[in-house]
Short mmCIF file of C-alpha atoms in Angstrom, two decimals:
data_model
loop_
_atom_site.label_atom_id
_atom_site.label_comp_id
_atom_site.label_asym_id
_atom_site.label_seq_id
_atom_site.Cartn_x
_atom_site.Cartn_y
_atom_site.Cartn_z
CA MET A 225 -28.40 15.47 12.26
CA ALA A 226 -30.64 17.52 15.17
CA ARG A 227 -33.76 19.55 14.13
CA PRO A 228 -33.81 23.44 14.35
CA LYS A 229 -35.20 24.49 17.64
CA ARG A 230 -37.93 27.58 15.41
CA PRO A 231 -39.16 27.47 12.73
CA ILE A 232 -36.36 28.79 10.06
CA VAL A 233 -38.56 31.36 8.27
CA ARG A 234 -38.80 33.28 11.34
CA ALA A 235 -34.83 34.14 10.70
CA ALA A 236 -36.45 36.67 8.38
CA THR A 237 -38.74 39.81 8.89
CA THR A 238 -42.05 40.68 6.70
CA THR A 239 -39.94 43.13 5.18
CA GLY A 240 -36.97 40.69 4.00
CA LYS A 241 -34.68 42.71 6.07
CA PRO A 242 -33.01 39.79 9.14
CA THR A 243 -32.89 42.43 13.21
CA ALA A 244 -31.44 41.41 16.18
CA ALA A 245 -33.72 38.94 17.13
CA SER A 246 -34.08 37.09 13.54
CA LYS A 247 -29.98 36.87 14.23
CA SER A 248 -30.45 35.66 16.69
CA ASP A 249 -32.91 32.92 16.34
CA ALA A 250 -30.45 32.33 13.18
CA LEU A 251 -27.36 31.45 15.69
CA VAL A 252 -29.75 29.13 17.61
CA THR A 253 -30.31 27.72 14.85
CA ALA A 254 -26.66 27.40 13.54
CA LYS A 255 -25.71 25.75 16.87
CA SER A 256 -28.76 23.31 17.59
CA SER A 257 -28.11 22.02 14.03
CA LEU A 258 -24.15 21.22 14.09
CA PRO A 259 -24.34 17.05 13.58
CA GLU A 260 -23.48 15.28 16.89
CA ASN A 261 -18.97 15.69 16.62
CA THR A 262 -17.46 13.88 19.42
CA ASP A 263 -14.91 16.14 18.31
CA ARG A 264 -15.89 18.35 19.21
CA PRO A 265 -15.31 21.46 21.18
CA VAL A 266 -17.40 23.00 24.73
CA SER A 267 -18.08 26.11 22.82
CA SER A 268 -19.80 24.83 19.12
CA GLU A 269 -20.34 28.57 18.10
CA PRO A 270 -19.06 28.92 14.55
CA VAL A 271 -15.91 30.69 14.17
CA ALA A 272 -14.75 32.35 11.13
CA PRO A 273 -11.48 30.91 10.86
CA SER A 274 -10.04 34.85 9.62
CA ALA A 275 -10.79 35.85 13.51
CA SER A 276 -9.44 32.29 15.08
CA PRO A 277 -5.53 31.10 15.49
CA ARG A 278 -6.11 27.78 15.31
CA CYS A 279 -7.15 27.75 11.35
CA PRO A 280 -5.66 29.40 7.99
CA SER A 281 -6.85 32.34 6.80
CA PRO A 282 -9.89 31.94 4.37
CA ARG A 283 -9.01 31.64 1.52
CA LEU A 284 -6.50 29.10 2.14
CA THR A 285 -9.09 26.67 3.81
CA THR A 286 -11.27 26.85 0.50
CA LEU A 287 -7.45 26.39 -1.76
CA LEU A 288 -6.85 23.23 1.09
CA SER A 289 -10.76 21.62 1.12
CA ILE A 290 -10.57 21.75 -2.42
CA ALA A 291 -7.13 20.03 -2.38
CA ILE A 292 -8.32 17.09 0.63
CA ALA A 293 -11.43 16.42 -1.43
CA ALA A 294 -9.30 16.42 -4.88
CA HIS A 295 -6.73 14.16 -2.94
CA PHE A 296 -9.03 12.06 -1.33
CA THR A 297 -11.17 11.75 -4.27
CA LEU A 298 -7.62 10.07 -6.19
CA ILE A 299 -6.65 8.17 -3.65
CA GLY A 300 -10.29 6.14 -3.44
CA ILE A 301 -10.51 5.75 -7.15
CA SER A 302 -6.57 4.55 -7.47
CA TYR A 303 -7.59 1.99 -4.20
CA LEU A 304 -10.46 0.54 -6.05
CA SER A 305 -8.83 0.74 -9.47
CA THR A 306 -6.83 -2.14 -8.29
CA VAL A 307 -9.25 -5.13 -8.48
CA ALA A 308 -10.22 -3.84 -12.45
CA ALA A 309 -10.28 -0.48 -13.74
CA SER A 310 -12.80 0.94 -15.54
CA SER A 311 -12.01 3.18 -18.94
CA VAL A 312 -12.88 5.97 -17.04
CA GLN A 313 -10.85 5.08 -13.69
CA ALA A 314 -7.89 3.82 -15.78
CA ASP A 315 -8.04 7.57 -17.75
CA LEU A 316 -8.19 9.61 -14.30
CA LEU A 317 -5.95 7.39 -12.97
CA ALA A 318 -3.51 8.15 -16.44
CA THR A 319 -4.11 12.19 -15.99
CA PHE A 320 -2.88 12.29 -12.42
CA GLY A 321 -0.13 9.92 -12.84
CA PRO A 322 2.49 12.63 -11.73
CA TYR A 323 0.77 13.42 -8.95
CA LEU A 324 0.30 10.18 -7.20
CA GLY A 325 2.75 8.19 -8.88
CA ALA A 326 5.55 10.97 -7.79
CA ALA A 327 4.34 10.79 -4.19
CA HIS A 328 3.99 7.38 -4.67
CA LEU A 329 0.58 7.12 -3.81
CA ASP A 330 -1.66 5.41 -6.33
CA ALA A 331 -1.86 0.91 -5.11
CA GLU A 332 -0.69 0.12 -9.17
CA GLN A 333 0.01 -3.36 -9.28
CA ILE A 334 -0.15 -3.25 -6.33
CA PRO A 335 -3.50 -5.86 -5.14
CA LEU A 336 -5.01 -4.94 -1.51
CA THR A 337 -6.60 -7.53 -0.50
CA LEU A 338 -5.77 -9.55 2.04
CA SER A 339 -5.94 -12.56 0.10
CA SER A 340 -7.72 -14.26 -3.63
CA ASP A 341 -5.88 -17.21 -4.10
CA SER A 342 -4.06 -16.53 -6.54
CA ALA A 343 -0.96 -19.00 -8.05
CA SER A 344 0.60 -15.65 -7.44
CA GLU A 345 0.44 -15.97 -3.47
CA LYS A 346 2.19 -18.96 -2.76
CA THR A 347 5.74 -19.68 -1.34
CA HIS A 348 7.61 -19.63 -4.71
CA GLN A 349 11.55 -21.87 -4.41
CA LEU A 350 14.17 -21.09 -6.54
CA LEU A 351 16.33 -24.49 -6.92
CA GLN A 352 19.78 -25.11 -9.64
CA THR A 353 21.58 -28.04 -10.62
CA ARG A 354 24.91 -28.28 -11.91
CA SER A 355 23.94 -31.53 -14.42
CA LEU A 356 24.15 -31.35 -17.15
CA ARG A 357 22.33 -35.48 -17.63
CA PRO A 358 18.75 -34.63 -18.13
CA GLY A 359 16.15 -36.57 -16.61
CA ASP A 360 19.20 -36.82 -14.00
CA GLU A 361 19.03 -33.75 -12.42
CA ASP A 362 19.80 -33.19 -8.50
CA TRP A 363 17.58 -30.28 -7.77
CA THR A 364 19.31 -27.26 -5.13
CA SER A 365 17.18 -25.49 -3.15
CA ILE A 366 19.05 -21.36 -4.02
CA ALA A 367 17.75 -19.89 0.43
CA SER A 368 15.77 -16.98 0.15
CA PRO A 369 16.95 -14.04 1.55
CA GLY A 370 16.05 -13.11 5.35
CA ILE A 371 12.95 -14.95 8.11
CA ARG A 372 10.20 -16.95 7.12
CA GLY A 373 7.49 -13.39 6.47
CA GLY A 374 10.32 -10.65 6.98
CA ASP A 375 11.18 -7.68 4.59
CA ARG A 376 13.40 -8.82 2.49
CA GLN A 377 12.68 -12.41 1.95
CA ARG A 378 8.82 -10.60 1.31
CA ARG A 379 10.85 -9.17 -1.76
CA TRP A 380 12.44 -12.25 -3.21
CA GLN A 381 8.92 -14.20 -3.18
CA ARG A 382 7.77 -11.01 -4.75
CA LEU A 383 10.38 -12.31 -7.57
CA LEU A 384 10.01 -14.86 -8.52
CA ALA A 385 6.42 -15.13 -8.57
CA ALA A 386 6.25 -12.19 -10.92
CA THR A 387 9.13 -14.91 -13.10
CA ALA A 388 6.73 -17.99 -12.33
CA GLU A 389 3.38 -15.79 -14.25
CA LEU A 390 6.04 -14.68 -16.95
CA GLY A 391 7.38 -18.13 -17.30
CA GLU A 392 3.26 -19.12 -17.58
CA ASN A 393 2.45 -16.70 -19.78
CA GLU A 394 5.38 -17.66 -21.99
CA GLU A 395 7.42 -14.84 -21.96
CA GLY A 396 10.46 -16.60 -21.19
CA ILE A 397 12.86 -13.31 -22.94
CA LEU A 398 11.32 -11.70 -20.12
CA ALA A 399 11.45 -14.04 -17.57
CA ALA A 400 15.42 -15.29 -18.77
CA TRP A 401 15.58 -10.65 -18.08
CA LEU A 402 15.23 -11.03 -14.08
CA MET A 403 17.17 -14.34 -13.14
CA LEU A 404 19.51 -14.07 -15.24
CA PRO A 405 21.52 -11.37 -12.59
CA ILE A 406 21.03 -15.23 -10.63
CA ALA A 407 22.47 -17.08 -12.81
CA GLN A 408 25.51 -15.51 -12.84
CA ARG A 409 26.03 -16.47 -9.27
CA TYR A 410 26.61 -19.39 -10.00
CA PRO A 411 28.75 -19.78 -12.44
CA ASP A 412 28.40 -24.30 -11.70
CA ALA A 413 24.62 -23.73 -12.71
CA THR A 414 23.56 -25.31 -15.99
CA GLN A 415 19.68 -24.59 -15.05
CA ILE A 416 17.27 -23.36 -12.65
CA ARG A 417 13.45 -22.99 -11.82
CA ILE A 418 11.17 -22.19 -9.67
CA ASP A 419 8.14 -23.60 -7.90
CA ARG A 420 5.60 -23.02 -6.27
CA GLU A 421 6.04 -25.03 -2.61
CA PRO A 422 2.41 -27.28 -1.80
CA ASP A 423 0.64 -26.32 1.41
CA ILE A 424 -2.57 -27.68 2.82
CA THR A 425 -5.05 -25.59 -0.34
CA THR A 426 -3.26 -27.37 -2.70
CA MET A 427 -4.82 -30.23 -5.02
CA PRO A 428 -3.61 -33.37 -6.49
CA THR A 429 -3.34 -31.88 -9.90
CA ASP A 430 -1.67 -28.65 -9.10
CA THR A 431 0.99 -30.38 -7.12
CA ALA A 432 1.58 -32.64 -10.77
CA ALA A 433 1.69 -29.36 -12.73
CA ALA A 434 4.95 -28.41 -14.22
CA SER A 435 7.66 -26.10 -12.75
CA PRO A 436 5.97 -22.20 -13.83
CA TYR A 437 9.28 -20.76 -15.27
CA ARG A 438 12.57 -23.84 -16.26
CA ALA A 439 15.64 -21.97 -17.95
CA SER A 440 19.03 -23.54 -19.38
CA ILE A 441 21.58 -21.86 -19.22
CA VAL A 442 23.57 -21.20 -21.87
CA ARG A 443 27.48 -20.14 -21.32
CA ASP A 444 29.80 -19.36 -23.93
CA ASN A 445 32.58 -16.56 -23.95
CA GLY A 446 31.49 -15.60 -20.23
CA SER A 447 28.11 -14.63 -21.82
CA VAL A 448 25.24 -16.49 -20.04
CA ARG A 449 21.61 -16.77 -21.76
CA LEU A 450 19.33 -17.78 -19.76
CA VAL A 451 16.13 -20.14 -22.39
CA GLN A 452 13.07 -21.43 -21.58
CA VAL A 453 13.02 -25.25 -21.16
CA PRO A 454 9.10 -25.11 -22.16
CA PRO A 455 6.69 -27.89 -19.74
CA SER A 456 5.74 -30.96 -21.18
CA ARG A 457 1.32 -31.34 -22.46
CA LEU A 458 0.03 -34.43 -22.25
CA THR A 459 -1.25 -34.46 -26.10
CA ALA A 460 -3.77 -37.14 -27.45
CA PRO A 461 -2.34 -40.60 -29.68
CA SER A 462 -1.56 -40.49 -33.44
CA THR A 463 -4.55 -41.31 -35.16
CA GLU A 464 -2.45 -41.54 -38.67
CA PRO A 465 -2.43 -45.65 -38.71
CA ALA A 466 1.27 -47.20 -37.98
CA HIS A 467 3.00 -47.50 -41.17
CA ASP A 468 4.49 -50.64 -41.91
CA MET B 285 -34.90 29.19 2.28
CA THR B 286 -34.50 32.67 2.79
CA ASP B 287 -31.20 34.20 1.22
CA SER B 288 -30.05 35.16 5.45
CA THR B 289 -31.08 31.81 6.48
CA LEU B 290 -29.45 30.02 3.73
CA ALA B 291 -26.24 31.99 4.04
CA ALA B 292 -26.44 30.60 8.03
CA ALA B 293 -26.41 27.00 6.82
CA GLN B 294 -23.99 27.78 4.04
CA SER B 295 -21.39 29.18 7.44
CA THR B 296 -22.78 25.97 9.36
CA ALA B 297 -21.73 23.32 7.25
CA VAL B 298 -18.25 25.57 6.39
CA SER B 299 -18.42 25.35 10.28
CA ALA B 300 -18.28 21.79 11.19
CA TRP B 301 -16.10 20.80 7.78
CA ASP B 302 -13.58 23.66 8.18
CA ARG B 303 -13.82 21.70 12.55
CA PHE B 304 -13.23 18.31 11.11
CA TRP B 305 -9.99 19.46 9.56
CA PHE B 306 -8.05 22.63 11.47
CA TYR B 307 -9.20 22.84 14.65
CA SER B 308 -6.51 20.67 16.71
CA GLU B 309 -8.45 19.67 20.00
CA HIS B 310 -6.11 17.11 21.50
CA GLY B 311 -2.28 17.32 22.43
CA ALA B 312 0.74 16.91 20.62
CA THR B 313 1.05 13.88 21.74
CA SER B 314 -1.45 12.05 20.17
CA LEU B 315 0.62 12.66 16.94
CA GLN B 316 4.69 12.61 18.79
CA VAL B 317 4.32 9.31 19.30
CA VAL B 318 3.18 8.83 15.65
CA ARG B 319 5.33 11.07 13.82
CA ILE B 320 7.96 8.19 16.50
CA GLY B 321 6.18 5.69 15.72
CA LEU B 322 6.80 5.61 11.55
CA SER B 323 10.02 7.23 12.30
CA LEU B 324 10.81 4.14 13.33
CA ILE B 325 8.96 1.82 10.68
CA ALA B 326 11.73 3.64 8.05
CA ALA B 327 14.69 3.55 9.89
CA TRP B 328 13.76 -0.53 9.45
CA TYR B 329 12.56 0.41 6.06
CA PHE B 330 16.23 1.24 5.11
CA LEU B 331 17.73 -0.93 7.13
CA SER B 332 16.39 -3.76 5.54
CA HIS B 333 17.42 -3.31 2.22
CA TRP B 334 21.50 -2.31 4.46
CA ALA B 335 22.18 -6.57 2.74
CA ASP B 336 20.25 -7.16 -0.50
CA ILE B 337 20.42 -3.30 -1.40
CA GLY B 338 23.58 -4.40 -4.38
CA LEU B 339 21.42 -7.88 -5.23
CA TRP B 340 18.64 -5.48 -6.20
CA PHE B 341 19.80 -1.93 -7.82
CA ALA B 342 23.61 -2.11 -8.63
CA GLY B 343 24.86 -1.70 -11.86
CA ASP B 344 24.83 -6.21 -12.11
CA GLY B 345 21.74 -6.44 -10.01
CA ILE B 346 18.59 -7.70 -10.41
CA LEU B 347 16.18 -5.04 -11.47
CA ALA B 348 19.07 -2.47 -12.84
CA THR B 349 18.12 0.56 -14.01
CA GLU B 350 18.47 -0.71 -17.92
CA GLN B 351 16.86 -3.72 -17.01
CA LEU B 352 14.33 -3.26 -15.65
CA GLY B 353 13.17 -0.44 -18.86
CA ARG B 354 13.43 -3.07 -20.65
CA LEU B 355 11.23 -5.50 -19.06
CA ILE B 356 8.76 -2.44 -17.97
CA GLU B 357 8.87 -1.62 -22.18
CA ALA B 358 8.28 -4.69 -23.26
CA GLU B 359 5.39 -5.29 -21.08
CA ASP B 360 4.45 -1.92 -22.24
CA LEU B 361 3.33 -0.47 -18.26
CA VAL B 362 5.49 2.54 -19.86
CA ASP B 363 3.17 4.81 -18.86
CA GLN B 364 2.09 4.05 -15.58
CA TYR B 365 5.53 3.34 -14.50
CA LYS B 366 7.07 6.88 -15.79
CA TRP B 367 6.35 8.68 -13.16
CA ARG B 368 8.02 6.87 -10.58
CA LEU B 369 10.89 9.65 -10.01
CA SER B 370 13.75 8.32 -8.23
CA PRO B 371 17.43 9.28 -8.38
CA LEU B 372 17.84 6.09 -7.56
CA TYR B 373 17.74 4.58 -11.08
CA TRP B 374 20.55 6.62 -11.61
CA VAL B 375 23.16 4.44 -9.17
CA GLU B 376 24.80 1.91 -9.73
CA SER B 377 27.15 1.61 -7.34
CA THR B 378 26.46 -0.62 -3.83
CA VAL B 379 28.19 1.70 -2.23
CA LEU B 380 25.97 4.49 -2.93
CA LEU B 381 22.66 2.97 -2.57
CA ARG B 382 24.20 2.43 1.37
CA ILE B 383 25.39 5.63 2.02
CA TYR B 384 21.07 6.97 0.68
CA LEU B 385 20.55 3.76 2.86
CA ALA B 386 22.30 5.33 5.90
CA ILE B 387 21.62 9.02 5.20
CA GLY B 388 17.30 6.95 5.10
CA VAL B 389 18.56 5.52 8.12
CA LEU B 390 19.88 9.32 10.09
CA LEU B 391 16.57 11.83 8.83
CA ALA B 392 14.34 8.95 10.83
CA ILE B 393 16.81 9.44 14.16
CA ALA B 394 16.53 13.63 13.03
CA ALA B 395 12.25 12.83 12.45
CA CYS B 396 11.66 11.33 15.99
CA VAL B 397 14.54 13.93 17.76
CA LEU B 398 14.48 17.55 15.50
CA HIS B 399 10.95 19.16 16.86
CA THR B 400 12.02 23.24 15.57
CA THR B 401 12.13 21.97 11.40
CA ARG B 402 9.61 20.62 9.17
CA ALA B 403 12.61 19.51 7.12
CA ALA B 404 13.53 16.65 8.71
CA ALA B 405 10.55 14.93 8.51
CA VAL B 406 10.27 16.39 4.44
CA LEU B 407 13.48 14.90 4.03
CA LEU B 408 13.00 11.92 4.74
CA TRP B 409 9.39 11.37 3.47
CA LEU B 410 11.49 12.00 0.07
CA TRP B 411 13.93 9.46 0.81
CA CYS B 412 11.59 7.41 0.87
CA VAL B 413 8.96 8.10 -1.38
CA TRP B 414 12.24 7.21 -3.43
CA LEU B 415 13.42 4.02 -2.69
CA ALA B 416 9.69 2.62 -2.77
CA ASN B 417 9.22 4.19 -6.36
CA ARG B 418 12.23 2.51 -6.97
CA SER B 419 11.38 -0.57 -6.41
CA LEU B 420 9.08 -1.18 -8.93
CA VAL B 421 8.59 -5.00 -8.73
CA ILE B 422 9.13 -6.28 -5.42
CA SER B 423 7.14 -3.32 -3.35
CA GLY B 424 3.91 -3.76 -1.33
CA PRO B 425 0.96 -2.40 0.28
CA GLU B 426 3.63 -1.49 3.37
CA GLU B 427 5.88 1.08 2.03
CA LEU B 428 2.12 2.40 0.77
CA ALA B 429 0.83 3.22 4.44
CA LEU B 430 4.75 4.19 5.27
CA VAL B 431 4.95 6.89 2.50
CA PHE B 432 1.48 8.75 3.30
CA GLY B 433 2.00 7.96 6.94
CA LEU B 434 5.31 10.66 6.56
CA ALA B 435 3.41 12.72 3.31
CA TYR B 436 0.66 14.30 6.51
CA ILE B 437 3.23 13.26 9.31
CA ALA B 438 6.13 16.17 7.66
CA ILE B 439 2.39 19.18 7.46
CA ALA B 440 2.40 19.50 11.50
CA SER B 441 4.22 21.60 12.77
CA PRO B 442 6.65 19.94 15.08
CA GLU B 443 6.82 22.49 17.63
CA ASN B 444 3.59 23.56 18.40
CA PRO B 445 0.16 20.74 19.02
CA PHE B 446 -2.26 22.76 18.23
CA HIS B 447 -1.09 24.52 15.02
CA TRP B 448 -4.31 23.52 12.41
CA ALA B 449 -1.39 22.30 10.43
CA THR B 450 -1.09 20.24 12.75
CA ALA B 451 -4.96 19.11 13.28
CA LEU B 452 -5.24 18.54 9.29
CA ALA B 453 -2.57 15.89 9.46
CA ARG B 454 -4.53 13.81 12.25
CA ARG B 455 -7.52 13.97 10.26
CA LEU B 456 -5.61 13.27 6.60
CA ILE B 457 -4.13 9.96 8.53
CA GLN B 458 -6.98 9.24 9.94
CA VAL B 459 -9.45 10.15 6.93
CA HIS B 460 -6.26 8.28 4.99
CA THR B 461 -5.93 4.70 6.64
CA THR B 462 -9.83 4.57 6.93
CA LEU B 463 -10.02 4.30 3.28
CA LEU B 464 -6.59 1.80 3.41
CA VAL B 465 -8.66 -0.67 5.56
CA VAL B 466 -12.51 -0.16 3.42
CA ILE B 467 -11.18 -0.95 0.59
CA THR B 468 -9.32 -3.60 0.65
CA GLY B 469 -12.48 -4.93 2.59
CA LEU B 470 -14.44 -4.23 -0.76
CA THR B 471 -11.49 -5.88 -2.54
CA MET B 472 -12.09 -8.63 -0.51
CA LEU B 473 -15.56 -9.25 -1.24
CA ALA B 474 -13.99 -9.47 -5.03
CA SER B 475 -13.06 -12.94 -4.50
CA MET B 476 -15.54 -15.85 -3.13
CA ILE B 477 -13.42 -16.97 -1.19
CA TRP B 478 -14.83 -14.65 1.30
CA TRP B 479 -17.27 -15.47 0.64
CA ASP B 480 -16.98 -19.27 1.12
CA GLY B 481 -14.78 -19.73 3.86
CA SER B 482 -12.04 -20.62 1.94
CA GLY B 483 -10.68 -17.00 2.93
CA SER B 484 -9.01 -17.16 6.44
CA LEU B 485 -7.53 -20.83 5.68
CA SER B 486 -5.99 -19.47 2.32
CA LEU B 487 -4.17 -16.40 3.78
CA ALA B 488 -2.99 -18.25 6.34
CA ALA B 489 -1.32 -21.65 3.59
CA PRO B 490 1.35 -20.00 2.41
CA VAL B 491 3.29 -20.57 5.76
CA GLY B 492 6.87 -20.19 3.93
CA ARG B 493 5.56 -17.20 3.76
CA ARG B 494 4.53 -17.43 7.39
CA MET B 495 6.23 -15.64 10.19
CA LEU B 496 3.64 -18.42 12.22
CA ASP B 497 1.81 -21.01 11.01
CA VAL B 498 -1.90 -20.83 12.54
CA THR B 499 -2.99 -23.63 9.48
CA GLY B 500 -3.62 -25.44 12.50
CA MET B 501 -5.67 -23.70 14.94
CA LEU B 502 -7.49 -23.16 11.14
CA GLU B 503 -8.75 -27.58 10.97
CA SER B 504 -12.47 -27.11 12.15
CA LEU B 505 -14.72 -25.91 9.12
CA TRP B 506 -16.94 -23.62 11.63
CA LEU B 507 -13.74 -21.38 12.97
CA GLN B 508 -12.24 -21.23 9.44
CA ASP B 509 -15.40 -19.58 8.01
CA LEU B 510 -15.97 -17.67 10.94
CA VAL B 511 -12.23 -16.24 10.87
CA THR B 512 -12.84 -15.31 7.14
CA HIS B 513 -16.18 -14.27 8.33
CA LEU B 514 -14.64 -11.75 10.95
CA LEU B 515 -11.70 -10.50 8.98
CA VAL B 516 -13.77 -9.11 5.81
CA LEU B 517 -16.69 -7.31 8.58
CA THR B 518 -13.67 -5.99 10.70
CA ALA B 519 -12.06 -4.13 7.09
CA ILE B 520 -15.28 -2.68 6.08
CA LEU B 521 -16.97 -1.85 10.16
CA ALA B 522 -14.28 -1.45 12.42
CA PRO B 523 -12.47 2.18 10.70
CA ILE B 524 -16.43 3.19 10.35
CA ALA B 525 -16.91 2.45 14.11
CA ILE B 526 -13.98 4.06 15.04
CA TRP B 527 -15.56 7.25 14.50
CA VAL B 528 -18.43 6.71 16.68
CA LYS B 529 -17.46 8.00 20.27
CA ARG B 530 -19.64 4.95 21.54
CA THR B 531 -17.69 1.91 19.42
CA ARG B 532 -14.18 3.68 18.71
CA ARG B 533 -13.10 2.29 21.84
CA ALA B 534 -14.09 -1.42 21.03
CA ALA B 535 -13.36 -0.97 17.16
CA GLN B 536 -10.05 0.04 17.63
CA ALA B 537 -9.09 -2.74 19.88
CA VAL B 538 -11.03 -5.58 17.30
CA LEU B 539 -9.09 -3.21 14.21
CA LEU B 540 -5.44 -3.84 16.19
CA VAL B 541 -6.60 -7.73 16.79
CA TRP B 542 -7.16 -7.75 12.70
CA LEU B 543 -3.95 -6.04 11.53
CA LEU B 544 -2.00 -8.66 13.90
CA LEU B 545 -3.68 -11.61 12.73
CA VAL B 546 -3.11 -10.61 9.04
CA ALA B 547 -0.05 -8.75 9.25
#
C-alpha cells in the first residue's frame, strides 16, 4: 500500500475540527493510500455507492459484502475438508449444509486432488461369466459406455470404483445393491467381478491380488441375488500333528 | 489516529472493496463469452446423460431412488446428503428423465440467446443443480465447477454490461475459480507422490480412463519429476499471478496448458 503524501495528523486542526484544507488533505491522503490495483479506473476518487448508478445502495452493498465473505469462507472450508475434515470444519459444514448441499457447492466426497495414487483411481473393469464350473470360468468383459476418457465412461468408472471399495471393505450387501441392476441385465451370467487394470505404476504384488469384488448370481423364481465370494486368503500350515 | 482520519481510512477501505466487487469496468463482451461457453458445456452435460439416464436413475436403474436411499442409510451418510435436493428423485420413467434432459438443452440455448431476462440463466442453473444433486456416487469436480459458474452467470445483468450485478458476477467467477485451483494444488500436497516426483506418472497411468496416453512421454525420470513439480506449482501460484497485471498474460497461458494437461 502507498504511503500517504502528508502526515495524517494534519487532517485535524488544533480544535479537533476538520477544516476545508484538512478535508482536502484527507482526500489526497485517501487517494494516495489506494493500493496499486490494475483494475482501477482513471479517476480514483472514492465515490459514495449511492451516488453512482453502477453500485448498489449502501445497505445492499453491506448485505452483499457480508454474504460474499460468508460464501467464500464456507466454500474454502468445504474444499479444504476434502483431505481430512476437522471436527470444527465438519460442524460448520453440517450447519450450513442446507445452503451448500442444495446449491451443490460442497465438495463432500469429491477428491479435488489430481491424483493420490489410490486404488480407486485405477481403471476398473467389470467382467461376467456364464460358466457354472468353479475354476473353469470364461470371463468376458462388460464394455463400459462411451469413449475412453469421456463423461459416460467417467461415471461408469466411478460406480465400479465405489463398488470395488465396498467389496474390499467386506460390505458385500452394499456392493450387491449397486451391481444388482447390472446382473439383471445379463440373465445368463452366473458370476460378476470387478478387476483393477494394471498399469505402469502397478506393483507386481498388486497384480497378483484378488479381485476387489466378486459375486455369484443366484436366481430363484425370477428374483436375483448377489452373494459376494470372499477372496482366498493366505494361511499358515496347521501346527497340529497329523493323526495316523 | 483521529476520528476523521480513521473515518477517511475506513471510507477508503470500503471504497476499494466496493470497487473490486461492484464496479463494472469491462464491457459485456468478456462475460458474454463466459456465458456462451458455460451454456454450451451445460448442454453437453445434459446430452452426455441421454444414453444412460435410464440405466442410472430409472426405477430399475443402478441408482434408483429406493436403492440409493438404502445405500446412504447403510453407510450412515444421511446427514451428509440429505440436502442434495432434486425433483429427479421422484422421477422413475426413462422417458420423463429424457424430457428433463431435453428441456435442459433448450434452457442452455435460451441462456445463450436471450438477452432481456435472467430467467433462462436461473432455470439453467437450477436444472444443472438438480441433475448434479441426483448424481450421487457418479458426480465429480466437473459438476462442481459447472454449477457455480452458472450460478454466478445468472446473477449478471443480461442486458446491461455496466450494471453492478455484472461486475459482481465476473468477480465471483474469478475469485471462486482462483480458490478452486489453489486449493486443488494445496490438496495435492497431502499426497507424497506430489513431493517425490511420481505424481505426473500416477496421473497419466490409468490409460483406460484417459483420452490420451502420455505415459510414453514420461519415461524419463527427470521429466517425470519436472512435470510433477510444475503441476503443483502452477496450481498454487498461477491463479495468484493472474491477479498481478505484469504476470497476468503468462499466468493465463500457463494455467490454460495446465488445464489441458489435467483434463
